[in-house]
mmCIF file of C-alpha atoms in Angstrom:
data_model
loop_
_atom_site.group_PDB
_atom_site.id
_atom_site.type_symbol
_atom_site.label_atom_id
_atom_site.label_comp_id
_atom_site.label_asym_id
_atom_site.label_seq_id
_atom_site.Cartn_x
_atom_site.Cartn_y
_atom_site.Cartn_z
ATOM 1 C CA MET A 224 38.885 15.750 -3.704
ATOM 2 C CA LYS A 225 35.756 16.887 -1.956
ATOM 3 C CA LYS A 226 32.961 14.752 -3.345
ATOM 4 C CA LYS A 227 30.592 16.515 -5.264
ATOM 5 C CA THR A 228 27.250 16.810 -3.494
ATOM 6 C CA LYS A 229 24.331 16.179 -5.589
ATOM 7 C CA LYS A 230 21.642 18.969 -5.581
ATOM 8 C CA GLN A 231 18.411 18.823 -3.501
ATOM 9 C CA LEU A 232 15.058 18.646 -5.703
ATOM 10 C CA LYS A 233 11.655 18.937 -4.073
ATOM 11 C CA PHE A 234 8.303 18.056 -5.559
ATOM 12 C CA GLY A 235 5.256 18.368 -3.905
ATOM 13 C CA LEU A 236 1.616 18.271 -3.578
ATOM 14 C CA ILE A 237 -0.825 21.712 -3.782
ATOM 15 C CA GLY A 238 -4.075 21.017 -2.708
ATOM 16 C CA ARG A 239 -6.955 21.725 0.241
ATOM 17 C CA ASN A 240 -7.036 19.430 3.304
ATOM 18 C CA ILE A 241 -4.254 16.874 1.460
ATOM 19 C CA SER A 242 -2.990 15.901 5.449
ATOM 20 C CA TYR A 243 -4.341 12.023 4.002
ATOM 21 C CA SER A 244 -2.754 12.422 0.206
ATOM 22 C CA PHE A 245 -1.304 9.497 -1.241
ATOM 23 C CA SER A 246 1.111 11.114 -3.232
ATOM 24 C CA LYS A 247 3.494 12.045 -0.064
ATOM 25 C CA LYS A 248 3.448 8.829 1.144
ATOM 26 C CA TYR A 249 4.381 7.125 -2.301
ATOM 27 C CA PHE A 250 7.126 9.561 -3.540
ATOM 28 C CA ASN A 251 8.779 9.604 -0.309
ATOM 29 C CA GLU A 252 8.974 5.477 -0.349
ATOM 30 C CA LYS A 253 9.779 6.105 -3.862
ATOM 31 C CA PHE A 254 13.268 7.826 -2.884
ATOM 32 C CA GLU A 255 14.018 5.231 -0.326
ATOM 33 C CA ILE A 256 13.696 2.760 -1.960
ATOM 34 C CA GLY A 257 15.040 3.858 -5.239
ATOM 35 C CA HIS A 258 17.955 6.082 -2.973
ATOM 36 C CA PHE A 259 17.232 9.179 -4.384
ATOM 37 C CA ASP A 260 19.072 11.254 -1.141
ATOM 38 C CA ASN A 261 18.585 14.072 -3.109
ATOM 39 C CA CYS A 262 15.113 14.059 -3.646
ATOM 40 C CA GLU A 263 11.891 14.827 -1.469
ATOM 41 C CA TYR A 264 7.967 15.315 -1.187
ATOM 42 C CA LYS A 265 5.953 17.028 0.604
ATOM 43 C CA ASN A 266 2.503 18.447 0.754
ATOM 44 C CA TYR A 267 1.338 22.388 -0.266
ATOM 45 C CA ASP A 268 -1.877 22.780 2.400
ATOM 46 C CA ILE A 269 -3.274 26.231 0.763
ATOM 47 C CA GLU A 270 -6.280 27.745 1.499
ATOM 48 C CA SER A 271 -6.660 29.422 -1.711
ATOM 49 C CA ILE A 272 -4.710 29.023 -4.907
ATOM 50 C CA LYS A 273 -3.963 32.724 -4.280
ATOM 51 C CA GLU A 274 -1.177 31.330 -2.430
ATOM 52 C CA PHE A 275 0.389 29.267 -4.866
ATOM 53 C CA PRO A 276 2.737 32.304 -6.412
ATOM 54 C CA LYS A 277 4.023 32.610 -2.701
ATOM 55 C CA ILE A 278 5.063 28.863 -3.011
ATOM 56 C CA ILE A 279 6.676 28.885 -6.595
ATOM 57 C CA THR A 280 8.987 32.253 -5.054
ATOM 58 C CA GLU A 281 9.826 31.177 -2.197
ATOM 59 C CA ILE A 282 10.741 27.310 -2.031
ATOM 60 C CA LYS A 283 14.252 26.940 -3.926
ATOM 61 C CA GLY A 284 14.998 24.099 -5.433
ATOM 62 C CA LEU A 285 11.286 23.265 -6.676
ATOM 63 C CA ARG A 286 11.243 20.832 -9.912
ATOM 64 C CA GLY A 287 7.788 18.834 -10.000
ATOM 65 C CA LEU A 288 3.969 19.209 -8.192
ATOM 66 C CA ASN A 289 1.235 17.044 -8.386
ATOM 67 C CA VAL A 290 -2.406 19.019 -8.239
ATOM 68 C CA THR A 291 -5.485 17.559 -6.797
ATOM 69 C CA ILE A 292 -8.982 18.987 -5.183
ATOM 70 C CA PRO A 293 -9.897 21.461 -5.059
ATOM 71 C CA TYR A 294 -7.296 22.971 -7.662
ATOM 72 C CA LYS A 295 -6.558 21.305 -10.871
ATOM 73 C CA GLU A 296 -8.959 24.260 -13.167
ATOM 74 C CA GLU A 297 -7.976 27.164 -10.442
ATOM 75 C CA ILE A 298 -4.791 26.408 -11.386
ATOM 76 C CA ILE A 299 -4.110 27.091 -15.414
ATOM 77 C CA PRO A 300 -4.033 30.442 -15.075
ATOM 78 C CA TYR A 301 -1.014 30.788 -13.247
ATOM 79 C CA LEU A 302 0.759 28.526 -15.030
ATOM 80 C CA ASP A 303 3.056 29.701 -18.571
ATOM 81 C CA LYS A 304 1.972 26.342 -21.263
ATOM 82 C CA LEU A 305 0.089 23.614 -20.731
ATOM 83 C CA SER A 306 0.784 20.879 -22.673
ATOM 84 C CA LYS A 307 -1.765 19.735 -25.617
ATOM 85 C CA THR A 308 -3.473 17.185 -23.798
ATOM 86 C CA ALA A 309 -3.803 19.062 -20.614
ATOM 87 C CA LYS A 310 -5.223 22.218 -23.029
ATOM 88 C CA LYS A 311 -7.865 19.781 -24.359
ATOM 89 C CA ILE A 312 -9.086 18.355 -20.934
ATOM 90 C CA GLY A 313 -9.317 21.765 -19.511
ATOM 91 C CA ALA A 314 -7.119 20.596 -15.748
ATOM 92 C CA VAL A 315 -4.149 19.689 -14.494
ATOM 93 C CA ASN A 316 -2.428 17.854 -11.978
ATOM 94 C CA CYS A 317 1.050 17.941 -12.765
ATOM 95 C CA ILE A 318 3.426 20.608 -13.628
ATOM 96 C CA THR A 319 7.150 21.116 -13.967
ATOM 97 C CA ILE A 320 9.333 23.885 -13.198
ATOM 98 C CA SER A 321 11.793 24.873 -14.721
ATOM 99 C CA LYS A 322 15.448 27.096 -13.731
ATOM 100 C CA LYS A 323 13.644 30.050 -14.756
ATOM 101 C CA LYS A 324 10.629 29.143 -12.740
ATOM 102 C CA LYS A 325 8.391 28.473 -15.791
ATOM 103 C CA LEU A 326 6.027 26.551 -15.054
ATOM 104 C CA LYS A 327 4.223 23.773 -17.988
ATOM 105 C CA GLY A 328 0.572 21.934 -16.846
ATOM 106 C CA TYR A 329 0.337 17.928 -18.093
ATOM 107 C CA ASN A 330 -2.486 15.854 -17.086
ATOM 108 C CA THR A 331 -1.287 12.896 -15.612
ATOM 109 C CA ASP A 332 -5.127 11.401 -14.870
ATOM 110 C CA TYR A 333 -6.255 10.361 -17.464
ATOM 111 C CA HIS A 334 -3.259 8.348 -18.612
ATOM 112 C CA GLY A 335 -3.828 6.309 -14.624
ATOM 113 C CA PHE A 336 -7.428 5.960 -15.357
ATOM 114 C CA LYS A 337 -7.386 5.002 -18.995
ATOM 115 C CA LYS A 338 -4.791 2.454 -18.480
ATOM 116 C CA SER A 339 -6.167 1.201 -14.719
ATOM 117 C CA ILE A 340 -9.708 0.182 -16.657
ATOM 118 C CA GLN A 341 -8.703 -1.320 -19.770
ATOM 119 C CA PRO A 342 -8.616 -4.428 -18.626
ATOM 120 C CA LEU A 343 -11.758 -4.788 -17.423
ATOM 121 C CA LEU A 344 -13.968 -3.153 -20.343
ATOM 122 C CA LYS A 345 -15.864 -6.148 -22.676
ATOM 123 C CA GLU A 346 -18.203 -5.524 -25.916
ATOM 124 C CA HIS A 347 -21.281 -4.072 -23.814
ATOM 125 C CA HIS A 348 -19.511 -1.927 -22.500
ATOM 126 C CA LYS A 349 -20.180 1.230 -24.854
ATOM 127 C CA LYS A 350 -21.453 3.823 -22.508
ATOM 128 C CA ALA A 351 -20.381 5.747 -19.108
ATOM 129 C CA LEU A 352 -22.182 7.775 -16.611
ATOM 130 C CA ILE A 353 -19.391 9.927 -14.858
ATOM 131 C CA LEU A 354 -20.563 11.081 -10.962
ATOM 132 C CA GLY A 355 -19.539 15.086 -11.094
ATOM 133 C CA THR A 356 -18.186 17.943 -13.088
ATOM 134 C CA GLY A 357 -14.613 18.695 -11.266
ATOM 135 C CA GLY A 358 -11.979 18.813 -12.028
ATOM 136 C CA ALA A 359 -11.078 14.874 -12.337
ATOM 137 C CA SER A 360 -14.106 14.211 -13.972
ATOM 138 C CA LYS A 361 -12.728 16.261 -17.610
ATOM 139 C CA ALA A 362 -9.770 14.103 -17.387
ATOM 140 C CA ILE A 363 -12.600 11.075 -17.338
ATOM 141 C CA ALA A 364 -14.169 11.623 -20.099
ATOM 142 C CA TYR A 365 -11.081 12.853 -22.174
ATOM 143 C CA ALA A 366 -9.931 8.984 -21.527
ATOM 144 C CA LEU A 367 -13.407 7.935 -22.236
ATOM 145 C CA ARG A 368 -13.313 9.669 -25.424
ATOM 146 C CA LYS A 369 -9.820 7.794 -26.033
ATOM 147 C CA LEU A 370 -11.343 4.412 -25.927
ATOM 148 C CA LYS A 371 -14.294 5.148 -28.371
ATOM 149 C CA ILE A 372 -16.923 4.972 -24.770
ATOM 150 C CA GLU A 373 -19.088 7.470 -25.193
ATOM 151 C CA TYR A 374 -20.750 9.016 -21.722
ATOM 152 C CA ASP A 375 -22.647 11.899 -19.788
ATOM 153 C CA PHE A 376 -22.254 13.496 -17.004
ATOM 154 C CA VAL A 377 -24.380 13.166 -13.833
ATOM 155 C CA SER A 378 -24.921 16.036 -11.548
ATOM 156 C CA ARG A 379 -27.013 17.845 -8.182
ATOM 157 C CA THR A 380 -28.545 20.041 -10.735
ATOM 158 C CA ALA A 381 -29.788 18.946 -14.304
ATOM 159 C CA ASP A 382 -29.290 20.489 -17.360
ATOM 160 C CA GLU A 383 -29.335 19.788 -21.062
ATOM 161 C CA PHE A 384 -25.575 18.520 -21.015
ATOM 162 C CA GLN A 385 -26.048 16.373 -18.031
ATOM 163 C CA TYR A 386 -28.332 13.986 -15.788
ATOM 164 C CA LYS A 387 -29.591 14.426 -12.818
ATOM 165 C CA TYR A 388 -29.068 11.928 -10.226
ATOM 166 C CA GLU A 389 -33.499 11.414 -9.713
ATOM 167 C CA GLU A 390 -33.379 10.840 -13.474
ATOM 168 C CA LEU A 391 -31.114 7.398 -13.395
ATOM 169 C CA ASP A 392 -33.776 4.818 -13.798
ATOM 170 C CA ALA A 393 -33.870 1.351 -14.789
ATOM 171 C CA SER A 394 -33.924 2.199 -18.480
ATOM 172 C CA ILE A 395 -30.829 4.859 -18.038
ATOM 173 C CA PHE A 396 -28.817 1.648 -16.404
ATOM 174 C CA GLU A 397 -29.527 -0.848 -18.652
ATOM 175 C CA GLU A 398 -28.081 1.644 -21.436
ATOM 176 C CA TYR A 399 -25.164 2.771 -19.445
ATOM 177 C CA THR A 400 -23.404 -0.574 -18.109
ATOM 178 C CA ILE A 401 -20.306 1.990 -16.818
ATOM 179 C CA ILE A 402 -20.624 4.187 -13.727
ATOM 180 C CA ILE A 403 -17.693 6.212 -12.890
ATOM 181 C CA ASN A 404 -17.581 7.810 -9.134
ATOM 182 C CA THR A 405 -15.201 11.060 -9.303
ATOM 183 C CA THR A 406 -16.679 13.170 -6.548
ATOM 184 C CA PRO A 407 -15.221 13.025 -2.915
ATOM 185 C CA VAL A 408 -18.385 11.910 -1.505
ATOM 186 C CA GLY A 409 -17.636 8.513 0.608
ATOM 187 C CA THR A 410 -14.081 9.748 1.122
ATOM 188 C CA HIS A 411 -12.267 8.902 4.897
ATOM 189 C CA PRO A 412 -13.798 9.778 7.208
ATOM 190 C CA ASN A 413 -17.420 9.624 5.692
ATOM 191 C CA VAL A 414 -17.087 6.193 4.686
ATOM 192 C CA ASP A 415 -21.200 5.650 5.147
ATOM 193 C CA ASP A 416 -21.829 8.274 2.457
ATOM 194 C CA CYS A 417 -22.506 7.973 -0.853
ATOM 195 C CA PRO A 418 -24.257 8.915 -4.387
ATOM 196 C CA ASN A 419 -27.307 9.497 -4.351
ATOM 197 C CA LEU A 420 -27.991 6.049 -6.497
ATOM 198 C CA ASP A 421 -30.611 2.966 -6.521
ATOM 199 C CA TYR A 422 -28.082 1.101 -5.966
ATOM 200 C CA SER A 423 -30.282 -2.110 -7.301
ATOM 201 C CA LEU A 424 -30.191 -0.921 -10.880
ATOM 202 C CA PHE A 425 -26.244 -2.150 -10.996
ATOM 203 C CA THR A 426 -26.130 -6.091 -12.962
ATOM 204 C CA LYS A 427 -23.427 -7.911 -13.562
ATOM 205 C CA LYS A 428 -22.823 -6.108 -16.259
ATOM 206 C CA HIS A 429 -21.548 -3.162 -15.377
ATOM 207 C CA ILE A 430 -18.563 -1.579 -14.080
ATOM 208 C CA ALA A 431 -18.448 0.800 -10.828
ATOM 209 C CA TYR A 432 -15.716 2.474 -10.842
ATOM 210 C CA ASP A 433 -14.592 4.664 -8.017
ATOM 211 C CA LEU A 434 -11.921 6.933 -8.151
ATOM 212 C CA ILE A 435 -11.305 6.948 -4.382
ATOM 213 C CA TYR A 436 -8.881 4.726 -3.017
ATOM 214 C CA ASN A 437 -9.370 5.340 1.076
ATOM 215 C CA PRO A 438 -11.462 3.601 1.738
ATOM 216 C CA GLU A 439 -10.253 0.566 -0.152
ATOM 217 C CA GLU A 440 -14.345 -0.602 -0.718
ATOM 218 C CA THR A 441 -16.244 2.795 -0.723
ATOM 219 C CA ALA A 442 -20.279 2.215 -0.206
ATOM 220 C CA PHE A 443 -20.571 2.585 -3.578
ATOM 221 C CA LEU A 444 -18.100 -0.340 -4.373
ATOM 222 C CA LYS A 445 -19.988 -2.067 -1.838
ATOM 223 C CA LYS A 446 -23.369 -1.628 -2.749
ATOM 224 C CA ALA A 447 -22.188 -1.712 -6.871
ATOM 225 C CA LYS A 448 -20.502 -5.187 -5.965
ATOM 226 C CA ALA A 449 -23.675 -6.697 -3.543
ATOM 227 C CA GLN A 450 -25.702 -6.486 -6.887
ATOM 228 C CA GLY A 451 -23.014 -8.403 -9.312
ATOM 229 C CA ALA A 452 -21.089 -5.447 -11.084
ATOM 230 C CA VAL A 453 -17.902 -5.281 -11.560
ATOM 231 C CA THR A 454 -15.617 -2.722 -9.253
ATOM 232 C CA LYS A 455 -12.526 -0.979 -8.889
ATOM 233 C CA ASN A 456 -10.815 1.762 -6.369
ATOM 234 C CA GLY A 457 -8.557 4.752 -7.444
ATOM 235 C CA TYR A 458 -5.371 2.995 -5.859
ATOM 236 C CA GLU A 459 -4.127 1.714 -9.280
ATOM 237 C CA MET A 460 -4.999 5.045 -11.585
ATOM 238 C CA LEU A 461 -2.777 7.228 -8.747
ATOM 239 C CA VAL A 462 0.532 4.691 -9.053
ATOM 240 C CA LEU A 463 0.077 5.455 -12.973
ATOM 241 C CA GLN A 464 -0.577 8.827 -12.740
ATOM 242 C CA ALA A 465 2.469 9.472 -9.931
ATOM 243 C CA GLU A 466 4.688 7.103 -12.488
ATOM 244 C CA LYS A 467 3.515 8.954 -15.447
ATOM 245 C CA ALA A 468 4.280 12.403 -13.346
ATOM 246 C CA TRP A 469 7.600 11.227 -12.534
ATOM 247 C CA LYS A 470 8.969 10.540 -16.107
ATOM 248 C CA ILE A 471 7.225 14.194 -16.873
ATOM 249 C CA TRP A 472 9.666 15.913 -14.277
ATOM 250 C CA ASN A 473 12.835 13.731 -15.474
ATOM 251 C CA GLU A 474 12.478 14.359 -19.267
#
């Protein structure tokens, strides 16, 4: 009797300039170690979100996708449904694709961040500054709300709802003891770049958290660490969000 071959299952990452991506390497290693011989993970590097429907139409066996910069918000109009959490956050980094090509968006970034920062939190960590206002920052804000930590955003252009980098002085740093970089500033190859802060304001009471994982220690983390701050990069967050995505794809 002829052995039935397992159906080929395809997964991938939607983004722009994503050759450096963590996800492809992580999932293909996972498939190899776990002997998921019928699974493969590819990068779908697109210049515009308008190219997204073509991927869904043309790639057979596509079961799930991750979404990264700059499409976590732009992807939403192309989806048929959102999970409750993704709807609240307003950003998507994980998509399931049904046999009938119905697309549902989820957010696993918030789960990864929440789980990875929790062990670092002390009694005095009551307020956070989120550097950046992109899709990733929305997931961080949602996680902080779940952790009952107040937060404010920091951007290059201030308004009544957010600080400008130049406004961050000693009194603000005293009040906000968690500083989270959600911007791509400092990512390889621009490893000497860092957000425009007065790093002398960091203390041992501060947590400096950078969503970037390449390099392992960004200039932002190095400078904060030199002042005694507790530092963490985004690697564990990425692993946790990836595993959560894998669970969603296989439910």
